[in-house]
Structure formats: C-alpha cells, structure tokens
Amino acid sequence: METLKLLCDYFPTAVFTGKCLVFISQSWRVELTEHKDSDFSKSDTDPTVIRVRIYKRALDGELIGGHYEDFQLASLNELAEQVEKYVQQAIGANLRENIE
C-alpha cells in the first residue's frame, strides 16, 4: 500500500480507502489497487503492480466494469504519468482535476 499512499500526493482528487485509491464522478469510477507478486523467487526490489480498473456508470446507476491495465514501473513519477495518460485516454478526463 506504500505506492498507493505516495500516489495520493500526485493525484489530489483521489480518496485513499486503505485498500485502494479511488476517483469517482457521476459517470465514472477509477480504482488503483496495489498487488504484490506472489513469485517468491523474485527480489523485493521489483516494483509492485498497480492495477487500474475503470468502471462506467450505467443509466440505472450500476457500475459496469470496463477494462483494466497493470502498471509496474520503478519510478513513481513515471508510474503516475503513465497512469494519468492511460485514464485520460480511456475516459477523456484528467485525474488531477475532478473527473466528470
């Protein structure tokens, strides 16, 4: 969860739930979760996996899971930039501002 806590500083509109980083609007929900690799043969210096899930709100209010992507970049700045670019392309909104 350490990487998610650091990403909170980069994305001021996010809410950290203790489990994931959430961006929510009337139309979208974007979740960032942190996953440790269960392969114990790898070193602890490998960066954790950040999974970005994007949900679209249907007309009835239900969230429909769309797609997700896993990011595993060692540099926190590069990770944040790539996540921001990915989400911006997927939903057409910037995560550093309130998403619509």
N, CA, C and O atoms as a Tinker XYZ file with bonds, in Angstrom:
   400  protein
     1  N      0.810000   -1.199000    0.000000    73     2
     2  CA     0.000000    0.000000    0.000000    64     1     3
     3  C      0.856000    1.267000    0.000000    63     2     4     5
     4  O      0.348000    2.382000   -0.124000    81     3
     5  N      2.145000    1.067000    0.141000    73     3     6
     6  CA     3.041000    2.219000    0.204000    64     5     7
     7  C      3.013000    3.042000   -1.088000    63     6     8     9
     8  O      3.002000    4.272000   -1.041000    81     7
     9  N      3.002000    2.378000   -2.217000    73     7    10
    10  CA     2.974000    3.086000   -3.500000    64     9    11
    11  C      1.670000    3.857000   -3.658000    63    10    12    13
    12  O      1.679000    4.982000   -4.159000    81    11
    13  N      0.551000    3.274000   -3.241000    73    11    14
    14  CA    -0.736000    3.980000   -3.336000    64    13    15
    15  C     -0.743000    5.237000   -2.473000    63    14    16    17
    16  O     -1.281000    6.266000   -2.880000    81    15
    17  N     -0.156000    5.160000   -1.300000    73    15    18
    18  CA    -0.080000    6.334000   -0.425000    64    17    19
    19  C      0.739000    7.442000   -1.078000    63    18    20    21
    20  O      0.399000    8.620000   -0.975000    81    19
    21  N      1.825000    7.054000   -1.752000    73    19    22
    22  CA     2.646000    8.046000   -2.444000    64    21    23
    23  C      1.902000    8.643000   -3.640000    63    22    24    25
    24  O      2.062000    9.827000   -3.939000    81    23
    25  N      1.100000    7.840000   -4.317000    73    23    26
    26  CA     0.323000    8.344000   -5.456000    64    25    27
    27  C     -0.768000    9.319000   -5.014000    63    26    28    29
    28  O     -1.224000   10.133000   -5.816000    81    27
    29  N     -1.188000    9.251000   -3.765000    73    27    30
    30  CA    -2.175000   10.210000   -3.229000    64    29    31
    31  C     -1.668000   11.641000   -3.361000    63    30    32    33
    32  O     -2.447000   12.555000   -3.632000    81    31
    33  N     -0.385000   11.833000   -3.174000    73    31    34
    34  CA     0.195000   13.168000   -3.298000    64    33    35
    35  C      0.162000   13.656000   -4.744000    63    34    36    37
    36  O      0.017000   14.852000   -4.998000    81    35
    37  N      0.296000   12.737000   -5.681000    73    35    38
    38  CA     0.314000   13.103000   -7.099000    64    37    39
    39  C     -1.105000   13.389000   -7.612000    63    38    40    41
    40  O     -1.297000   14.253000   -8.468000    81    39
    41  N     -2.087000   12.664000   -7.088000    73    39    42
    42  CA    -3.479000   12.822000   -7.521000    64    41    43
    43  C     -4.309000   13.399000   -6.366000    63    42    44    45
    44  O     -4.860000   12.637000   -5.572000    81    43
    45  N     -4.405000   14.713000   -6.262000    73    43    46
    46  CA    -5.084000   15.331000   -5.117000    64    45    47
    47  C     -6.593000   15.082000   -5.066000    63    46    48    49
    48  O     -7.204000   15.276000   -4.015000    81    47
    49  N     -7.204000   14.662000   -6.164000    73    47    50
    50  CA    -8.654000   14.424000   -6.159000    64    49    51
    51  C     -9.008000   12.999000   -5.756000    63    50    52    53
    52  O    -10.187000   12.651000   -5.690000    81    51
    53  N     -8.008000   12.173000   -5.487000    73    51    54
    54  CA    -8.245000   10.774000   -5.138000    64    53    55
    55  C     -8.577000   10.618000   -3.664000    63    54    56    57
    56  O     -8.212000   11.445000   -2.829000    81    55
    57  N     -9.278000    9.539000   -3.374000    73    55    58
    58  CA    -9.596000    9.167000   -1.997000    64    57    59
    59  C     -8.921000    7.831000   -1.727000    63    58    60    61
    60  O     -9.100000    6.873000   -2.479000    81    59
    61  N     -8.144000    7.770000   -0.647000    73    59    62
    62  CA    -7.492000    6.518000   -0.269000    64    61    63
    63  C     -8.366000    5.813000    0.748000    63    62    64    65
    64  O     -8.625000    6.355000    1.822000    81    63
    65  N     -8.827000    4.604000    0.423000    73    63    66
    66  CA    -9.748000    3.872000    1.289000    64    65    67
    67  C     -9.033000    2.943000    2.264000    63    66    68    69
    68  O     -9.675000    2.312000    3.104000    81    67
    69  N     -7.722000    2.855000    2.160000    73    67    70
    70  CA    -6.970000    1.890000    2.942000    64    69    71
    71  C     -6.732000    0.624000    2.144000    63    70    72    73
    72  O     -5.818000   -0.146000    2.438000    81    71
    73  N     -7.560000    0.414000    1.129000    73    71    74
    74  CA    -7.452000   -0.745000    0.252000    64    73    75
    75  C     -7.090000   -0.330000   -1.172000    63    74    76    77
    76  O     -6.344000   -1.022000   -1.865000    81    75
    77  N     -7.633000    0.812000   -1.594000    73    75    78
    78  CA    -7.379000    1.275000   -2.956000    64    77    79
    79  C     -7.472000    2.796000   -3.021000    63    78    80    81
    80  O     -7.922000    3.456000   -2.085000    81    79
    81  N     -7.035000    3.320000   -4.143000    73    79    82
    82  CA    -7.123000    4.747000   -4.429000    64    81    83
    83  C     -8.291000    4.904000   -5.393000    63    82    84    85
    84  O     -8.326000    4.232000   -6.424000    81    83
    85  N     -9.247000    5.775000   -5.084000    73    83    86
    86  CA   -10.483000    5.874000   -5.858000    64    85    87
    87  C    -10.687000    7.292000   -6.372000    63    86    88    89
    88  O    -10.502000    8.273000   -5.653000    81    87
    89  N    -11.075000    7.365000   -7.640000    73    87    90
    90  CA   -11.528000    8.601000   -8.272000    64    89    91
    91  C    -12.967000    8.315000   -8.683000    63    90    92    93
    92  O    -13.233000    7.302000   -9.330000    81    91
    93  N    -13.890000    9.184000   -8.320000    73    91    94
    94  CA   -15.286000    8.892000   -8.617000    64    93    95
    95  C    -15.996000   10.148000   -9.098000    63    94    96    97
    96  O    -15.719000   11.259000   -8.644000    81    95
    97  N    -16.907000    9.943000  -10.018000    73    95    98
    98  CA   -17.751000   11.026000  -10.514000    64    97    99
    99  C    -19.137000   10.440000  -10.769000    63    98   100   101
   100  O    -19.395000    9.278000  -10.454000    81    99
   101  N    -20.011000   11.238000  -11.330000    73    99   102
   102  CA   -21.344000   10.736000  -11.641000    64   101   103
   103  C    -21.304000    9.699000  -12.761000    63   102   104   105
   104  O    -22.190000    8.848000  -12.845000    81   103
   105  N    -20.294000    9.760000  -13.615000    73   103   106
   106  CA   -20.228000    8.866000  -14.773000    64   105   107
   107  C    -19.185000    7.759000  -14.660000    63   106   108   109
   108  O    -19.320000    6.719000  -15.306000    81   107
   109  N    -18.153000    7.963000  -13.855000    73   107   110
   110  CA   -17.018000    7.059000  -13.830000    64   109   111
   111  C    -16.586000    6.717000  -12.407000    63   110   112   113
   112  O    -16.850000    7.450000  -11.454000    81   111
   113  N    -15.916000    5.581000  -12.307000    73   111   114
   114  CA   -15.190000    5.210000  -11.087000    64   113   115
   115  C    -13.874000    4.601000  -11.557000    63   114   116   117
   116  O    -13.861000    3.674000  -12.367000    81   115
   117  N    -12.780000    5.126000  -11.047000    73   115   118
   118  CA   -11.450000    4.619000  -11.383000    64   117   119
   119  C    -10.808000    4.167000  -10.078000    63   118   120   121
   120  O    -10.736000    4.932000   -9.116000    81   119
   121  N    -10.345000    2.927000  -10.047000    73   119   122
   122  CA    -9.703000    2.378000   -8.860000    64   121   123
   123  C     -8.270000    1.985000   -9.171000    63   122   124   125
   124  O     -7.986000    1.398000  -10.215000    81   123
   125  N     -7.378000    2.312000   -8.259000    73   123   126
   126  CA    -5.993000    1.867000   -8.329000    64   125   127
   127  C     -5.756000    0.958000   -7.136000    63   126   128   129
   128  O     -5.969000    1.361000   -5.992000    81   127
   129  N     -5.322000   -0.258000   -7.394000    73   127   130
   130  CA    -5.007000   -1.194000   -6.322000    64   129   131
   131  C     -3.567000   -1.660000   -6.482000    63   130   132   133
   132  O     -3.024000   -1.695000   -7.586000    81   131
   133  N     -2.972000   -2.010000   -5.371000    73   131   134
   134  CA    -1.577000   -2.442000   -5.359000    64   133   135
   135  C     -1.515000   -3.944000   -5.133000    63   134   136   137
   136  O     -2.169000   -4.470000   -4.232000    81   135
   137  N     -0.734000   -4.630000   -5.947000    73   135   138
   138  CA    -0.614000   -6.082000   -5.861000    64   137   139
   139  C      0.850000   -6.469000   -5.740000    63   138   140   141
   140  O      1.695000   -6.006000   -6.506000    81   139
   141  N      1.134000   -7.311000   -4.783000    73   139   142
   142  CA     2.484000   -7.862000   -4.633000    64   141   143
   143  C      2.570000   -9.105000   -5.500000    63   142   144   145
   144  O      1.600000   -9.854000   -5.622000    81   143
   145  N      3.717000   -9.321000   -6.093000    73   143   146
   146  CA     3.934000  -10.515000   -6.906000    64   145   147
   147  C      4.067000  -11.711000   -5.967000    63   146   148   149
   148  O      4.845000  -11.666000   -5.015000    81   147
   149  N      3.328000  -12.761000   -6.224000    73   147   150
   150  CA     3.374000  -13.938000   -5.352000    64   149   151
   151  C      4.525000  -14.877000   -5.699000    63   150   152   153
   152  O      4.673000  -15.928000   -5.077000    81   151
   153  N      5.333000  -14.512000   -6.679000    73   151   154
   154  CA     6.513000  -15.302000   -7.044000    64   153   155
   155  C      7.640000  -14.943000   -6.078000    63   154   156   157
   156  O      8.264000  -13.890000   -6.205000    81   155
   157  N      7.891000  -15.812000   -5.131000    73   155   158
   158  CA     8.881000  -15.535000   -4.094000    64   157   159
   159  C     10.316000  -15.657000   -4.590000    63   158   160   161
   160  O     11.249000  -15.315000   -3.864000    81   159
   161  N     10.506000  -16.138000   -5.811000    73   159   162
   162  CA    11.858000  -16.228000   -6.348000    64   161   163
   163  C     12.355000  -14.873000   -6.839000    63   162   164   165
   164  O     13.549000  -14.699000   -7.081000    81   163
   165  N     11.435000  -13.908000   -6.987000    73   163   166
   166  CA    11.826000  -12.570000   -7.421000    64   165   167
   167  C     12.304000  -11.761000   -6.224000    63   166   168   169
   168  O     11.927000  -12.033000   -5.084000    81   167
   169  N     13.126000  -10.782000   -6.492000    73   167   170
   170  CA    13.663000   -9.970000   -5.400000    64   169   171
   171  C     12.629000   -8.958000   -4.920000    63   170   172   173
   172  O     11.685000   -8.629000   -5.638000    81   171
   173  N     12.816000   -8.475000   -3.710000    73   171   174
   174  CA    11.910000   -7.475000   -3.143000    64   173   175
   175  C     12.094000   -6.109000   -3.783000    63   174   176   177
   176  O     11.300000   -5.200000   -3.542000    81   175
   177  N     13.125000   -5.956000   -4.591000    73   175   178
   178  CA    13.370000   -4.661000   -5.217000    64   177   179
   179  C     12.514000   -4.445000   -6.467000    63   178   180   181
   180  O     12.455000   -3.335000   -6.995000    81   179
   181  N     11.850000   -5.509000   -6.940000    73   179   182
   182  CA    10.953000   -5.343000   -8.081000    64   181   183
   183  C      9.786000   -4.449000   -7.669000    63   182   184   185
   184  O      9.241000   -4.606000   -6.577000    81   183
   185  N      9.400000   -3.513000   -8.535000    73   183   186
   186  CA     8.282000   -2.636000   -8.175000    64   185   187
   187  C      6.975000   -3.424000   -8.087000    63   186   188   189
   188  O      6.786000   -4.423000   -8.781000    81   187
   189  N      6.085000   -2.956000   -7.226000    73   187   190
   190  CA     4.784000   -3.602000   -7.101000    64   189   191
   191  C      3.944000   -3.305000   -8.344000    63   190   192   193
   192  O      4.244000   -2.391000   -9.112000    81   191
   193  N      2.910000   -4.083000   -8.518000    73   191   194
   194  CA     1.995000   -3.911000   -9.645000    64   193   195
   195  C      0.847000   -3.020000   -9.189000    63   194   196   197
   196  O      0.216000   -3.275000   -8.163000    81   195
   197  N      0.586000   -1.976000   -9.963000    73   195   198
   198  CA    -0.573000   -1.115000   -9.718000    64   197   199
   199  C     -1.597000   -1.438000  -10.791000    63   198   200   201
   200  O     -1.336000   -1.256000  -11.980000    81   199
   201  N     -2.761000   -1.916000  -10.375000    73   199   202
   202  CA    -3.838000   -2.251000  -11.309000    64   201   203
   203  C     -4.819000   -1.087000  -11.357000    63   202   204   205
   204  O     -5.308000   -0.628000  -10.325000    81   203
   205  N     -5.098000   -0.623000  -12.559000    73   203   206
   206  CA    -6.052000    0.461000  -12.783000    64   205   207
   207  C     -7.307000   -0.153000  -13.383000    63   206   208   209
   208  O     -7.268000   -0.729000  -14.470000    81   207
   209  N     -8.428000   -0.027000  -12.665000    73   207   210
   210  CA    -9.725000   -0.526000  -13.146000    64   209   211
   211  C    -10.629000    0.672000  -13.424000    63   210   212   213
   212  O    -10.691000    1.624000  -12.646000    81   211
   213  N    -11.318000    0.597000  -14.545000    73   211   214
   214  CA   -12.207000    1.683000  -14.940000    64   213   215
   215  C    -13.631000    1.146000  -15.043000    63   214   216   217
   216  O    -13.889000    0.143000  -15.709000    81   215
   217  N    -14.543000    1.836000  -14.372000    73   215   218
   218  CA   -15.959000    1.470000  -14.375000    64   217   219
   219  C    -16.770000    2.640000  -14.937000    63   218   220   221
   220  O    -16.484000    3.801000  -14.646000    81   219
   221  N    -17.763000    2.325000  -15.729000    73   219   222
   222  CA   -18.680000    3.331000  -16.283000    64   221   223
   223  C    -20.023000    3.145000  -15.603000    63   222   224   225
   224  O    -20.485000    2.019000  -15.422000    81   223
   225  N    -20.650000    4.250000  -15.226000    73   223   226
   226  CA   -21.953000    4.171000  -14.585000    64   225   227
   227  C    -23.033000    4.068000  -15.659000    63   226   228   229
   228  O    -23.089000    4.894000  -16.571000    81   227
   229  N    -23.891000    3.050000  -15.549000    73   227   230
   230  CA   -24.996000    2.841000  -16.486000    64   229   231
   231  C    -26.145000    3.789000  -16.139000    63   230   232   233
   232  O    -26.123000    4.456000  -15.105000    81   231
   233  N    -27.128000    3.837000  -17.002000    73   231   234
   234  CA   -28.285000    4.711000  -16.776000    64   233   235
   235  C    -29.040000    4.353000  -15.501000    63   234   236   237
   236  O    -29.633000    5.228000  -14.870000    81   235
   237  N    -29.025000    3.079000  -15.113000    73   235   238
   238  CA   -29.712000    2.666000  -13.884000    64   237   239
   239  C    -28.869000    2.885000  -12.631000    63   238   240   241
   240  O    -29.303000    2.556000  -11.527000    81   239
   241  N    -27.659000    3.444000  -12.795000    73   239   242
   242  CA   -26.802000    3.752000  -11.655000    64   241   243
   243  C    -25.787000    2.677000  -11.315000    63   242   244   245
   244  O    -24.883000    2.915000  -10.513000    81   243
   245  N    -25.919000    1.498000  -11.910000    73   243   246
   246  CA   -24.973000    0.416000  -11.658000    64   245   247
   247  C    -23.629000    0.727000  -12.310000    63   246   248   249
   248  O    -23.566000    1.348000  -13.371000    81   247
   249  N    -22.559000    0.285000  -11.659000    73   247   250
   250  CA   -21.219000    0.436000  -12.232000    64   249   251
   251  C    -20.912000   -0.788000  -13.089000    63   250   252   253
   252  O    -21.040000   -1.925000  -12.634000    81   251
   253  N    -20.509000   -0.546000  -14.319000    73   251   254
   254  CA   -20.170000   -1.607000  -15.249000    64   253   255
   255  C    -18.650000   -1.637000  -15.393000    63   254   256   257
   256  O    -18.029000   -0.659000  -15.809000    81   255
   257  N    -18.078000   -2.763000  -15.045000    73   255   258
   258  CA   -16.630000   -2.913000  -15.160000    64   257   259
   259  C    -16.218000   -2.920000  -16.622000    63   258   260   261
   260  O    -16.721000   -3.711000  -17.420000    81   259
   261  N    -15.331000   -2.062000  -16.947000    73   259   262
   262  CA   -14.859000   -1.992000  -18.315000    64   261   263
   263  C    -13.578000   -2.773000  -18.473000    63   262   264   265
   264  O    -13.595000   -3.995000  -18.626000    81   263
   265  N    -12.500000   -2.086000  -18.438000    73   263   266
   266  CA   -11.226000   -2.733000  -18.651000    64   265   267
   267  C    -10.267000   -2.346000  -17.531000    63   266   268   269
   268  O    -10.525000   -1.432000  -16.747000    81   267
   269  N     -9.170000   -3.062000  -17.485000    73   267   270
   270  CA    -8.135000   -2.743000  -16.511000    64   269   271
   271  C     -6.775000   -2.946000  -17.147000    63   270   272   273
   272  O     -6.630000   -3.631000  -18.159000    81   271
   273  N     -5.797000   -2.338000  -16.529000    73   271   274
   274  CA    -4.421000   -2.468000  -17.005000    64   273   275
   275  C     -3.509000   -2.504000  -15.790000    63   274   276   277
   276  O     -3.757000   -1.819000  -14.798000    81   275
   277  N     -2.456000   -3.304000  -15.869000    73   275   278
   278  CA    -1.458000   -3.391000  -14.804000    64   277   279
   279  C     -0.235000   -2.565000  -15.181000    63   278   280   281
   280  O      0.243000   -2.621000  -16.314000    81   279
   281  N      0.260000   -1.806000  -14.223000    73   279   282
   282  CA     1.455000   -0.986000  -14.404000    64   281   283
   283  C      2.503000   -1.453000  -13.401000    63   282   284   285
   284  O      2.191000   -1.717000  -12.240000    81   283
   285  N      3.746000   -1.552000  -13.862000    73   283   286
   286  CA     4.833000   -1.955000  -12.978000    64   285   287
   287  C      6.075000   -1.164000  -13.367000    63   286   288   289
   288  O      6.960000   -1.664000  -14.062000    81   287
   289  N      6.122000    0.069000  -12.909000    73   287   290
   290  CA     7.222000    0.974000  -13.220000    64   289   291
   291  C      7.932000    1.353000  -11.922000    63   290   292   293
   292  O      7.284000    1.648000  -10.918000    81   291
   293  N      9.247000    1.344000  -11.948000    73   291   294
   294  CA    10.026000    1.611000  -10.741000    64   293   295
   295  C      9.952000    3.072000  -10.310000    63   294   296   297
   296  O      9.920000    3.363000   -9.114000    81   295
   297  N      9.926000    3.987000  -11.264000    73   295   298
   298  CA     9.892000    5.411000  -10.947000    64   297   299
   299  C      8.460000    5.840000  -10.619000    63   298   300   301
   300  O      7.547000    5.645000  -11.421000    81   299
   301  N      8.274000    6.421000   -9.440000    73   299   302
   302  CA     6.938000    6.860000   -9.036000    64   301   303
   303  C      6.395000    7.937000   -9.979000    63   302   304   305
   304  O      5.213000    7.923000  -10.323000    81   303
   305  N      7.256000    8.870000  -10.395000    73   303   306
   306  CA     6.806000    9.921000  -11.316000    64   305   307
   307  C      6.370000    9.337000  -12.651000    63   306   308   309
   308  O      5.336000    9.728000  -13.193000    81   307
   309  N      7.143000    8.414000  -13.179000    73   307   310
   310  CA     6.778000    7.791000  -14.452000    64   309   311
   311  C      5.499000    6.967000  -14.314000    63   310   312   313
   312  O      4.653000    6.974000  -15.207000    81   311
   313  N      5.361000    6.261000  -13.195000    73   311   314
   314  CA     4.153000    5.489000  -12.931000    64   313   315
   315  C      2.926000    6.398000  -12.926000    63   314   316   317
   316  O      1.932000    6.108000  -13.591000    81   315
   317  N      2.998000    7.491000  -12.178000    73   315   318
   318  CA     1.879000    8.423000  -12.091000    64   317   319
   319  C      1.555000    9.027000  -13.454000    63   318   320   321
   320  O      0.383000    9.153000  -13.811000    81   319
   321  N      2.573000    9.398000  -14.213000    73   319   322
   322  CA     2.350000    9.981000  -15.535000    64   321   323
   323  C      1.686000    8.992000  -16.486000    63   322   324   325
   324  O      0.778000    9.358000  -17.233000    81   323
   325  N      2.133000    7.747000  -16.460000    73   323   326
   326  CA     1.566000    6.743000  -17.357000    64   325   327
   327  C      0.137000    6.374000  -16.960000    63   326   328   329
   328  O     -0.715000    6.182000  -17.827000    81   327
   329  N     -0.130000    6.273000  -15.655000    73   327   330
   330  CA    -1.493000    6.007000  -15.184000    64   329   331
   331  C     -2.409000    7.152000  -15.598000    63   330   332   333
   332  O     -3.515000    6.926000  -16.089000    81   331
   333  N     -1.946000    8.370000  -15.399000    73   331   334
   334  CA    -2.747000    9.546000  -15.768000    64   333   335
   335  C     -3.032000    9.550000  -17.269000    63   334   336   337
   336  O     -4.161000    9.817000  -17.682000    81   335
   337  N     -2.040000    9.264000  -18.072000    73   335   338
   338  CA    -2.216000    9.239000  -19.527000    64   337   339
   339  C     -3.207000    8.143000  -19.931000    63   338   340   341
   340  O     -4.068000    8.366000  -20.782000    81   339
   341  N     -3.085000    6.974000  -19.328000    73   339   342
   342  CA    -3.976000    5.846000  -19.629000    64   341   343
   343  C     -5.434000    6.194000  -19.324000    63   342   344   345
   344  O     -6.318000    5.986000  -20.154000    81   343
   345  N     -5.668000    6.719000  -18.135000    73   343   346
   346  CA    -7.031000    7.049000  -17.739000    64   345   347
   347  C     -7.580000    8.196000  -18.583000    63   346   348   349
   348  O     -8.747000    8.185000  -18.973000    81   347
   349  N     -6.754000    9.159000  -18.857000    73   347   350
   350  CA    -7.189000   10.295000  -19.672000    64   349   351
   351  C     -7.635000    9.813000  -21.055000    63   350   352   353
   352  O     -8.639000   10.292000  -21.582000    81   351
   353  N     -6.909000    8.886000  -21.635000    73   351   354
   354  CA    -7.296000    8.346000  -22.930000    64   353   355
   355  C     -8.568000    7.504000  -22.826000    63   354   356   357
   356  O     -9.391000    7.511000  -23.741000    81   355
   357  N     -8.731000    6.783000  -21.720000    73   355   358
   358  CA    -9.879000    5.893000  -21.562000    64   357   359
   359  C    -11.181000    6.638000  -21.285000    63   358   360   361
   360  O    -12.225000    6.283000  -21.832000    81   359
   361  N    -11.128000    7.669000  -20.439000    73   359   362
   362  CA   -12.378000    8.348000  -20.064000    64   361   363
   363  C    -12.441000    9.790000  -20.528000    63   362   364   365
   364  O    -13.485000   10.432000  -20.419000    81   363
   365  N    -11.348000   10.299000  -21.039000    73   363   366
   366  CA   -11.337000   11.661000  -21.543000    64   365   367
   367  C    -11.315000   12.724000  -20.451000    63   366   368   369
   368  O    -11.775000   13.846000  -20.667000    81   367
   369  N    -10.784000   12.381000  -19.285000    73   367   370
   370  CA   -10.701000   13.346000  -18.190000    64   369   371
   371  C     -9.360000   13.225000  -17.495000    63   370   372   373
   372  O     -8.756000   12.153000  -17.479000    81   371
   373  N     -8.899000   14.318000  -16.926000    73   371   374
   374  CA    -7.635000   14.364000  -16.224000    64   373   375
   375  C     -7.849000   13.993000  -14.752000    63   374   376   377
   376  O     -8.728000   14.554000  -14.099000    81   375
   377  N     -7.066000   13.066000  -14.234000    73   375   378
   378  CA    -7.212000   12.628000  -12.840000    64   377   379
   379  C     -6.770000   13.691000  -11.835000    63   378   380   381
   380  O     -7.137000   13.615000  -10.662000    81   379
   381  N     -6.010000   14.652000  -12.263000    73   379   382
   382  CA    -5.550000   15.688000  -11.332000    64   381   383
   383  C     -6.637000   16.731000  -11.096000    63   382   384   385
   384  O     -6.527000   17.567000  -10.199000    81   383
   385  N     -7.677000   16.671000  -11.903000    73   383   386
   386  CA    -8.827000   17.551000  -11.724000    64   385   387
   387  C    -10.015000   16.658000  -11.393000    63   386   388   389
   388  O     -9.925000   15.436000  -11.508000    81   387
   389  N    -11.103000   17.249000  -10.992000    73   387   390
   390  CA   -12.295000   16.433000  -10.728000    64   389   391
   391  C    -12.796000   15.860000  -12.035000    63   390   392   393
   392  O    -13.007000   16.588000  -13.005000    81   391
   393  N    -12.988000   14.533000  -12.057000    73   391   394
   394  CA   -13.460000   13.900000  -13.281000    64   393   395
   395  C    -14.960000   14.085000  -13.398000    63   394   396   397
   396  O    -15.672000   14.105000  -12.393000    81   395
   397  N    -15.429000   14.216000  -14.601000    73   395   398
   398  CA   -16.864000   14.449000  -14.837000    64   397   399
   399  C    -17.569000   13.174000  -15.207000    63   398   400
   400  O    -18.777000   13.183000  -15.440000    81   399
